[in-house]
């Protein structure tokens, strides 16, 4: 209709809005997905697609718009039918690693289904299910960190000059981890009794034992913070999380914070904003974030910044950080995630104008970016130098920062 009414001046802006915002965009509830839709609309609905014959829709030559002078609607349909039945990631501007990641997820799902169909009384290497479960529980029991003494923690921190807002965050995190550690100890204790025949196997204990044998995190343990790690990797990660807070209490506030150790990273970042607001006598609503990459290694940093915090533990998905050029770059094949250097999260007053060549990179808690209704995965938007590529390029790549991987 728009093409018929405006034959000499195609209303591309109106078409982009109708398709990207009203039609398809109205059904997209995630803001980052809507950003991707608009990037595609700007790429496909442009003057070049009208003026240039055989306009290429991607870097693959197969995907192109036929010359309108060469045929009618039938020829267009024939051209579309000539497209590959299996789309290459480059057709959507994605890296080949996206295809590898998708195939890996499908393989994990298939293998997980096969394992779940195994009989419960199966014998492995001459060991029964109960013997395997006992061995796994003994291993896990050794990995469980000890709980914090909250009274002693508060007594120690009362004498310290750490910011009050960050002390509050520390107390809240310790209380959450104490609940988790106590739950793990109680579950393993009950499982040991159930295997020995002292208590009856409840449905919760049965589900927990099945998860342990399949190297999965039991559901009753995974409520404290979201994660897709297998059980053993999850237990090692739990030990590192608790260790940061224990060192904070017993030694000093860390000069570099591992953001992934917080069950609620947004709460920690809010505490940093409150500290800066009280220090400078400004309203917290007037503060925004300024991001910069630190060239020093975490072990070489002995003091924190005067404003804000140094943060580590983030990983890049869909890109790699070029430490020499200090910008985003293409990752090697099979490198699905790459480490991000230490970053300085600095609160600043007022919102400065966004410079050119910046990619607004979403930061998520774990690979499932949608999260759940109760616990969204999104944390904050981080500004990164897009390098030689445009920000639209990294948007199509699905580039994001993660606080936790699946391994």
Coordinates of C-alpha atoms in Angstrom, one line a residue:
X1 CA 0.0 0.0 0.0
X2 CA 2.8 2.5 0.9
X3 CA 4.7 1.6 -2.2
X4 CA 1.6 2.3 -4.4
X5 CA 0.8 5.6 -2.7
X6 CA 4.4 6.9 -2.8
X7 CA 5.9 5.5 -6.0
X8 CA 8.6 8.2 -6.3
X9 CA 9.5 8.6 -2.6
X10 CA 9.3 5.3 -0.6
X11 CA 8.5 6.0 3.1
X12 CA 11.2 3.8 4.5
X13 CA 11.1 5.3 7.9
X14 CA 7.4 4.6 8.2
X15 CA 7.9 1.1 7.0
X16 CA 10.7 0.4 9.5
X17 CA 8.4 1.6 12.3
X18 CA 5.4 -0.4 11.2
X19 CA 7.4 -3.6 10.8
X20 CA 10.0 -3.2 13.5
X21 CA 7.9 -1.5 16.2
X22 CA 4.2 -2.0 15.5
X23 CA 3.9 -5.4 13.7
X24 CA 6.8 -7.7 14.8
X25 CA 8.2 -5.3 17.4
X26 CA 4.9 -5.2 19.2
X27 CA 5.2 -8.9 19.9
X28 CA 8.8 -8.7 21.1
X29 CA 8.8 -8.1 24.8
X30 CA 12.6 -8.0 25.4
X31 CA 14.2 -4.6 24.7
X32 CA 17.4 -6.2 23.5
X33 CA 15.5 -8.3 21.0
X34 CA 13.6 -5.3 19.8
X35 CA 17.0 -3.5 19.3
X36 CA 18.1 -6.5 17.1
X37 CA 14.8 -6.3 15.1
X38 CA 15.4 -2.6 14.4
X39 CA 19.0 -3.3 13.3
X40 CA 17.7 -5.8 10.7
X41 CA 15.0 -3.3 9.6
X42 CA 17.6 -0.6 9.0
X43 CA 19.7 -3.0 7.1
X44 CA 16.9 -4.4 4.9
X45 CA 14.7 -1.4 4.4
X46 CA 17.1 1.2 2.9
X47 CA 17.5 3.1 -0.4
X48 CA 20.2 0.8 -1.6
X49 CA 17.9 -2.2 -1.7
X50 CA 15.7 -0.2 -4.2
X51 CA 18.5 1.4 -6.2
X52 CA 21.0 -1.5 -6.5
X53 CA 20.4 -4.6 -8.4
X54 CA 21.0 -7.9 -6.6
X55 CA 21.3 -6.2 -3.3
X56 CA 23.1 -8.6 -0.9
X57 CA 21.3 -9.2 2.4
X58 CA 24.4 -10.7 4.1
X59 CA 28.0 -11.5 3.3
X60 CA 26.9 -14.8 1.7
X61 CA 26.3 -14.2 -2.0
X62 CA 23.3 -16.6 -2.1
X63 CA 21.2 -14.2 0.0
X64 CA 20.4 -11.3 -2.3
X65 CA 17.4 -9.4 -3.6
X66 CA 16.7 -10.2 -7.3
X67 CA 16.7 -7.4 -9.8
X68 CA 13.1 -6.1 -10.0
X69 CA 13.5 -5.6 -13.8
X70 CA 14.2 -9.3 -14.3
X71 CA 10.8 -10.7 -13.4
X72 CA 7.6 -10.7 -11.5
X73 CA 6.2 -12.2 -8.3
X74 CA 6.8 -15.7 -9.6
X75 CA 10.5 -15.0 -10.2
X76 CA 10.8 -13.7 -6.7
X77 CA 9.3 -16.8 -5.2
X78 CA 11.7 -19.0 -7.3
X79 CA 14.6 -16.9 -6.0
X80 CA 13.5 -17.4 -2.4
X81 CA 13.1 -21.2 -2.9
X82 CA 16.7 -21.2 -4.1
X83 CA 17.9 -20.2 -0.7
X84 CA 19.7 -22.9 1.4
X85 CA 17.3 -25.0 3.5
X86 CA 19.7 -24.7 6.4
X87 CA 20.7 -21.1 7.1
X88 CA 24.3 -20.3 7.8
X89 CA 24.9 -18.0 10.8
X90 CA 26.4 -15.4 8.5
X91 CA 22.9 -15.0 6.9
X92 CA 21.9 -13.2 10.1
X93 CA 25.2 -11.5 10.7
X94 CA 26.2 -14.0 13.4
X95 CA 29.6 -15.6 14.0
X96 CA 30.1 -19.3 13.1
X97 CA 30.5 -19.9 16.9
X98 CA 26.7 -19.3 17.1
X99 CA 26.1 -22.5 15.1
X100 CA 28.5 -24.4 17.2
X101 CA 26.9 -23.2 20.4
X102 CA 23.4 -24.2 19.2
X103 CA 24.6 -27.7 18.1
X104 CA 26.3 -28.1 21.5
X105 CA 23.1 -27.2 23.3
X106 CA 21.1 -29.7 21.3
X107 CA 23.7 -32.4 22.0
X108 CA 23.6 -31.7 25.7
X109 CA 19.8 -31.9 25.7
X110 CA 19.9 -35.2 23.8
X111 CA 22.5 -36.8 26.0
X112 CA 20.6 -35.5 29.1
X113 CA 17.4 -37.2 27.9
X114 CA 19.3 -40.5 27.3
X115 CA 20.8 -40.4 30.8
X116 CA 17.4 -39.7 32.4
X117 CA 16.0 -42.8 30.7
X118 CA 18.6 -45.1 32.4
X119 CA 17.1 -47.5 35.0
X120 CA 17.5 -46.3 38.6
X121 CA 19.0 -49.6 39.7
X122 CA 21.7 -49.6 37.1
X123 CA 25.1 -50.8 38.1
X124 CA 28.2 -48.9 37.0
X125 CA 31.7 -50.4 37.1
X126 CA 30.5 -53.0 39.7
X127 CA 29.0 -50.3 42.0
X128 CA 25.3 -50.0 42.8
X129 CA 23.3 -46.8 42.8
X130 CA 23.5 -46.5 46.5
X131 CA 27.3 -47.0 46.5
X132 CA 27.7 -44.4 43.8
X133 CA 25.5 -42.0 45.7
X134 CA 27.5 -42.5 48.9
X135 CA 30.8 -41.8 47.1
X136 CA 29.3 -38.6 45.5
X137 CA 28.0 -37.3 48.8
X138 CA 31.4 -37.9 50.5
X139 CA 33.1 -35.9 47.8
X140 CA 30.5 -33.1 48.0
X141 CA 30.7 -33.0 51.8
X142 CA 34.4 -32.2 51.6
X143 CA 33.8 -29.3 49.2
X144 CA 31.1 -27.6 51.4
X145 CA 32.5 -24.4 52.9
X146 CA 31.8 -23.7 56.5
X147 CA 29.1 -21.2 57.4
X148 CA 29.8 -17.7 58.6
X149 CA 29.4 -16.6 62.2
X150 CA 27.2 -13.6 61.5
X151 CA 27.7 -12.2 65.0
X152 CA 31.5 -12.3 64.7
X153 CA 31.3 -10.8 61.2
X154 CA 29.4 -7.8 62.3
X155 CA 31.7 -7.4 65.3
X156 CA 34.7 -7.3 63.0
X157 CA 33.1 -5.0 60.4
X158 CA 32.0 -2.5 63.1
X159 CA 35.6 -1.6 63.7
X160 CA 36.3 -1.2 60.0
X161 CA 36.0 1.9 57.9
X162 CA 34.4 0.2 54.9
X163 CA 31.5 2.2 53.4
X164 CA 28.2 1.5 55.3
X165 CA 26.3 0.7 52.1
X166 CA 28.9 -2.0 51.2
X167 CA 28.8 -3.4 54.7
X168 CA 25.1 -3.9 54.3
X169 CA 25.6 -5.7 51.0
X170 CA 28.2 -7.9 52.7
X171 CA 25.8 -8.8 55.6
X172 CA 23.0 -9.6 53.1
X173 CA 25.2 -11.8 51.0
X174 CA 26.6 -13.7 54.0
X175 CA 23.1 -14.4 55.3
X176 CA 22.0 -15.7 51.9
X177 CA 25.1 -18.0 51.6
X178 CA 24.6 -19.2 55.2
X179 CA 21.1 -20.3 54.3
X180 CA 22.4 -22.1 51.2
X181 CA 25.3 -23.8 53.0
X182 CA 23.0 -24.9 55.8
X183 CA 20.6 -26.3 53.2
X184 CA 23.3 -28.2 51.5
X185 CA 24.6 -29.7 54.7
X186 CA 21.1 -30.7 55.8
X187 CA 20.3 -32.3 52.5
X188 CA 23.4 -34.4 52.4
X189 CA 22.9 -35.4 56.0
X190 CA 19.4 -36.6 55.3
X191 CA 20.5 -38.3 52.1
X192 CA 23.2 -40.2 54.0
X193 CA 20.5 -41.3 56.5
X194 CA 18.1 -42.3 53.8
X195 CA 20.7 -44.4 52.0
X196 CA 21.6 -46.1 55.3
X197 CA 17.9 -46.9 55.9
X198 CA 17.5 -44.6 58.9
X199 CA 14.9 -42.3 57.4
X200 CA 12.5 -42.7 54.5
X201 CA 13.3 -41.4 51.0
X202 CA 11.0 -38.4 50.4
X203 CA 10.2 -37.1 47.0
X204 CA 12.6 -34.2 47.5
X205 CA 15.4 -36.5 48.6
X206 CA 14.7 -38.8 45.6
X207 CA 14.9 -35.9 43.2
X208 CA 18.1 -34.6 44.9
X209 CA 19.8 -38.0 44.7
X210 CA 18.9 -38.3 41.0
X211 CA 20.4 -34.8 40.3
X212 CA 23.6 -35.7 42.2
X213 CA 24.1 -38.9 40.2
X214 CA 23.5 -37.0 37.0
X215 CA 26.0 -34.3 38.0
X216 CA 23.2 -31.7 38.1
X217 CA 22.6 -29.0 40.8
X218 CA 19.6 -30.1 42.9
X219 CA 16.7 -27.7 42.6
X220 CA 16.6 -27.0 46.3
X221 CA 20.2 -25.8 46.1
X222 CA 19.8 -23.7 42.9
X223 CA 17.3 -21.2 44.4
X224 CA 19.9 -18.9 45.8
X225 CA 21.3 -17.8 42.5
X226 CA 20.8 -18.9 38.9
X227 CA 23.4 -21.1 37.2
X228 CA 23.8 -23.6 34.4
X229 CA 27.0 -25.2 35.7
X230 CA 27.2 -28.9 36.3
X231 CA 27.3 -29.9 40.0
X232 CA 31.0 -30.3 40.5
X233 CA 31.8 -27.0 38.7
X234 CA 29.0 -25.4 40.7
X235 CA 30.5 -26.6 44.0
X236 CA 34.0 -25.2 43.0
X237 CA 32.3 -21.9 42.1
X238 CA 30.5 -21.9 45.4
X239 CA 33.8 -22.2 47.2
X240 CA 35.3 -19.3 45.3
X241 CA 32.2 -17.2 46.0
X242 CA 32.4 -17.8 49.8
X243 CA 36.2 -17.3 49.8
X244 CA 35.8 -13.7 48.5
X245 CA 33.5 -12.8 51.3
X246 CA 35.6 -14.6 53.9
X247 CA 38.7 -12.7 52.8
X248 CA 36.7 -9.5 52.9
X249 CA 35.8 -10.1 56.5
X250 CA 39.2 -11.6 57.7
X251 CA 41.5 -9.3 55.8
X252 CA 40.1 -6.2 54.1
X253 CA 37.7 -5.0 51.4
X254 CA 39.0 -6.4 48.1
X255 CA 40.6 -3.9 45.7
X256 CA 39.0 -5.8 42.8
X257 CA 35.6 -7.3 43.3
X258 CA 34.6 -10.5 41.5
X259 CA 31.1 -9.4 40.5
X260 CA 30.0 -13.0 39.8
X261 CA 30.3 -13.9 43.5
X262 CA 27.3 -11.8 44.5
X263 CA 23.9 -13.5 44.5
X264 CA 22.4 -10.1 43.6
X265 CA 25.0 -8.1 41.6
X266 CA 22.4 -5.2 41.2
X267 CA 22.3 -4.8 44.9
X268 CA 26.1 -4.5 45.1
X269 CA 26.1 -1.9 42.3
X270 CA 23.4 0.0 44.0
X271 CA 25.5 0.0 47.2
X272 CA 28.4 1.5 45.2
X273 CA 26.1 4.3 43.9
X274 CA 24.9 5.0 47.4
X275 CA 28.5 5.2 48.6
X276 CA 29.4 7.7 45.9
X277 CA 26.2 9.7 46.5
X278 CA 26.9 10.1 50.2
X279 CA 30.5 10.9 49.7
X280 CA 29.9 13.7 47.2
X281 CA 26.6 14.9 48.6
X282 CA 24.5 14.3 45.5
X283 CA 21.2 12.4 44.9
X284 CA 21.7 8.8 43.9
X285 CA 19.2 9.4 41.0
X286 CA 21.6 12.0 39.5
X287 CA 24.4 9.4 39.1
X288 CA 25.1 7.2 36.1
X289 CA 27.9 4.8 35.2
X290 CA 31.1 5.4 33.4
X291 CA 33.0 2.3 32.2
X292 CA 36.7 1.9 31.4
X293 CA 39.0 -1.1 30.9
X294 CA 41.9 -1.4 33.3
X295 CA 45.2 -2.7 31.7
X296 CA 46.6 -4.1 35.0
X297 CA 46.1 -7.7 36.0
X298 CA 43.9 -8.3 39.1
X299 CA 46.9 -9.5 41.2
X300 CA 48.8 -6.3 40.4
X301 CA 46.1 -4.1 41.8
X302 CA 46.6 -3.5 45.5
X303 CA 44.2 -0.6 46.1
X304 CA 40.7 0.2 44.8
X305 CA 39.9 3.4 42.9
X306 CA 38.9 6.7 44.7
X307 CA 35.5 6.6 43.0
X308 CA 33.6 3.4 42.1
X309 CA 35.0 -0.1 42.1
X310 CA 37.2 -2.4 40.0
X311 CA 35.3 -5.4 38.7
X312 CA 36.5 -8.7 37.3
X313 CA 35.0 -12.1 36.5
X314 CA 33.1 -11.1 33.4
X315 CA 33.2 -13.1 30.2
X316 CA 32.4 -12.0 26.6
X317 CA 30.1 -14.0 24.5
X318 CA 29.9 -13.3 20.7
X319 CA 33.2 -11.3 20.7
X320 CA 36.6 -11.1 22.2
X321 CA 38.4 -8.2 23.8
X322 CA 41.5 -7.0 22.0
X323 CA 43.8 -5.9 24.8
X324 CA 46.2 -4.2 22.4
X325 CA 43.7 -2.0 20.6
X326 CA 41.4 -1.9 23.6
X327 CA 38.2 -2.7 21.6
X328 CA 35.9 -5.6 20.6
X329 CA 37.2 -8.0 18.0
X330 CA 36.1 -11.3 16.4
X331 CA 36.7 -14.4 18.5
X332 CA 38.5 -17.5 17.1
X333 CA 36.5 -20.4 16.0
X334 CA 35.4 -22.7 18.9
X335 CA 36.1 -19.9 21.5
X336 CA 32.5 -19.4 22.6
X337 CA 33.3 -17.2 25.6
X338 CA 36.5 -15.2 26.3
X339 CA 37.6 -13.5 29.5
X340 CA 37.0 -9.8 30.0
X341 CA 39.8 -7.7 31.6
X342 CA 39.3 -5.8 34.9
X343 CA 36.9 -2.9 34.4
X344 CA 36.4 0.3 36.4
X345 CA 32.8 1.0 37.2
X346 CA 32.8 4.7 38.1
X347 CA 29.7 6.6 39.2
X348 CA 29.5 10.0 37.6
X349 CA 27.0 12.9 38.1
X350 CA 24.8 13.7 35.1
X351 CA 24.5 11.8 31.9
X352 CA 27.2 12.5 29.3
X353 CA 26.6 12.4 25.6
X354 CA 27.3 9.0 24.1
X355 CA 30.5 9.1 22.1
X356 CA 30.7 7.4 18.7
X357 CA 32.0 3.9 18.3
X358 CA 30.5 2.6 21.5
X359 CA 28.5 -0.6 21.8
X360 CA 26.0 -0.8 24.5
X361 CA 26.7 -4.3 25.8
X362 CA 24.1 -6.0 28.1
X363 CA 25.5 -7.8 31.2
X364 CA 23.7 -11.0 32.2
X365 CA 24.1 -13.2 35.3
X366 CA 24.3 -16.5 33.3
X367 CA 23.9 -17.8 29.7
X368 CA 20.1 -18.0 29.8
X369 CA 19.6 -14.3 29.0
X370 CA 15.8 -14.3 29.6
X371 CA 16.2 -15.5 33.1
X372 CA 13.0 -16.3 34.9
X373 CA 10.0 -14.2 36.0
X374 CA 11.3 -14.2 39.6
X375 CA 15.0 -13.7 38.7
X376 CA 15.8 -11.7 35.6
X377 CA 19.3 -12.4 34.2
X378 CA 19.9 -8.9 33.0
X379 CA 22.2 -6.8 35.4
X380 CA 23.3 -3.6 33.6
X381 CA 24.4 -2.1 30.3
X382 CA 28.1 -1.7 29.8
X383 CA 29.7 0.7 27.3
X384 CA 32.4 -1.0 25.2
X385 CA 34.6 0.3 22.4
X386 CA 33.2 -1.3 19.2
X387 CA 36.5 -1.0 17.3
X388 CA 36.5 -1.1 13.6
X389 CA 33.0 -2.5 13.4
X390 CA 29.8 -0.6 14.0
X391 CA 27.6 -1.2 17.1
X392 CA 25.0 -2.8 14.7
X393 CA 27.6 -5.5 13.9
X394 CA 27.9 -6.6 17.5
X395 CA 24.2 -6.4 18.0
X396 CA 23.7 -9.0 15.2
X397 CA 26.5 -11.0 16.8
X398 CA 24.5 -11.1 20.0
X399 CA 27.5 -9.9 21.9
X400 CA 27.0 -9.8 25.7
X401 CA 28.9 -10.0 29.0
X402 CA 28.2 -13.0 31.3
X403 CA 29.0 -13.3 35.0
X404 CA 28.8 -17.1 34.8
X405 CA 29.3 -19.6 32.0
X406 CA 28.0 -23.2 31.7
X407 CA 31.2 -24.9 32.6

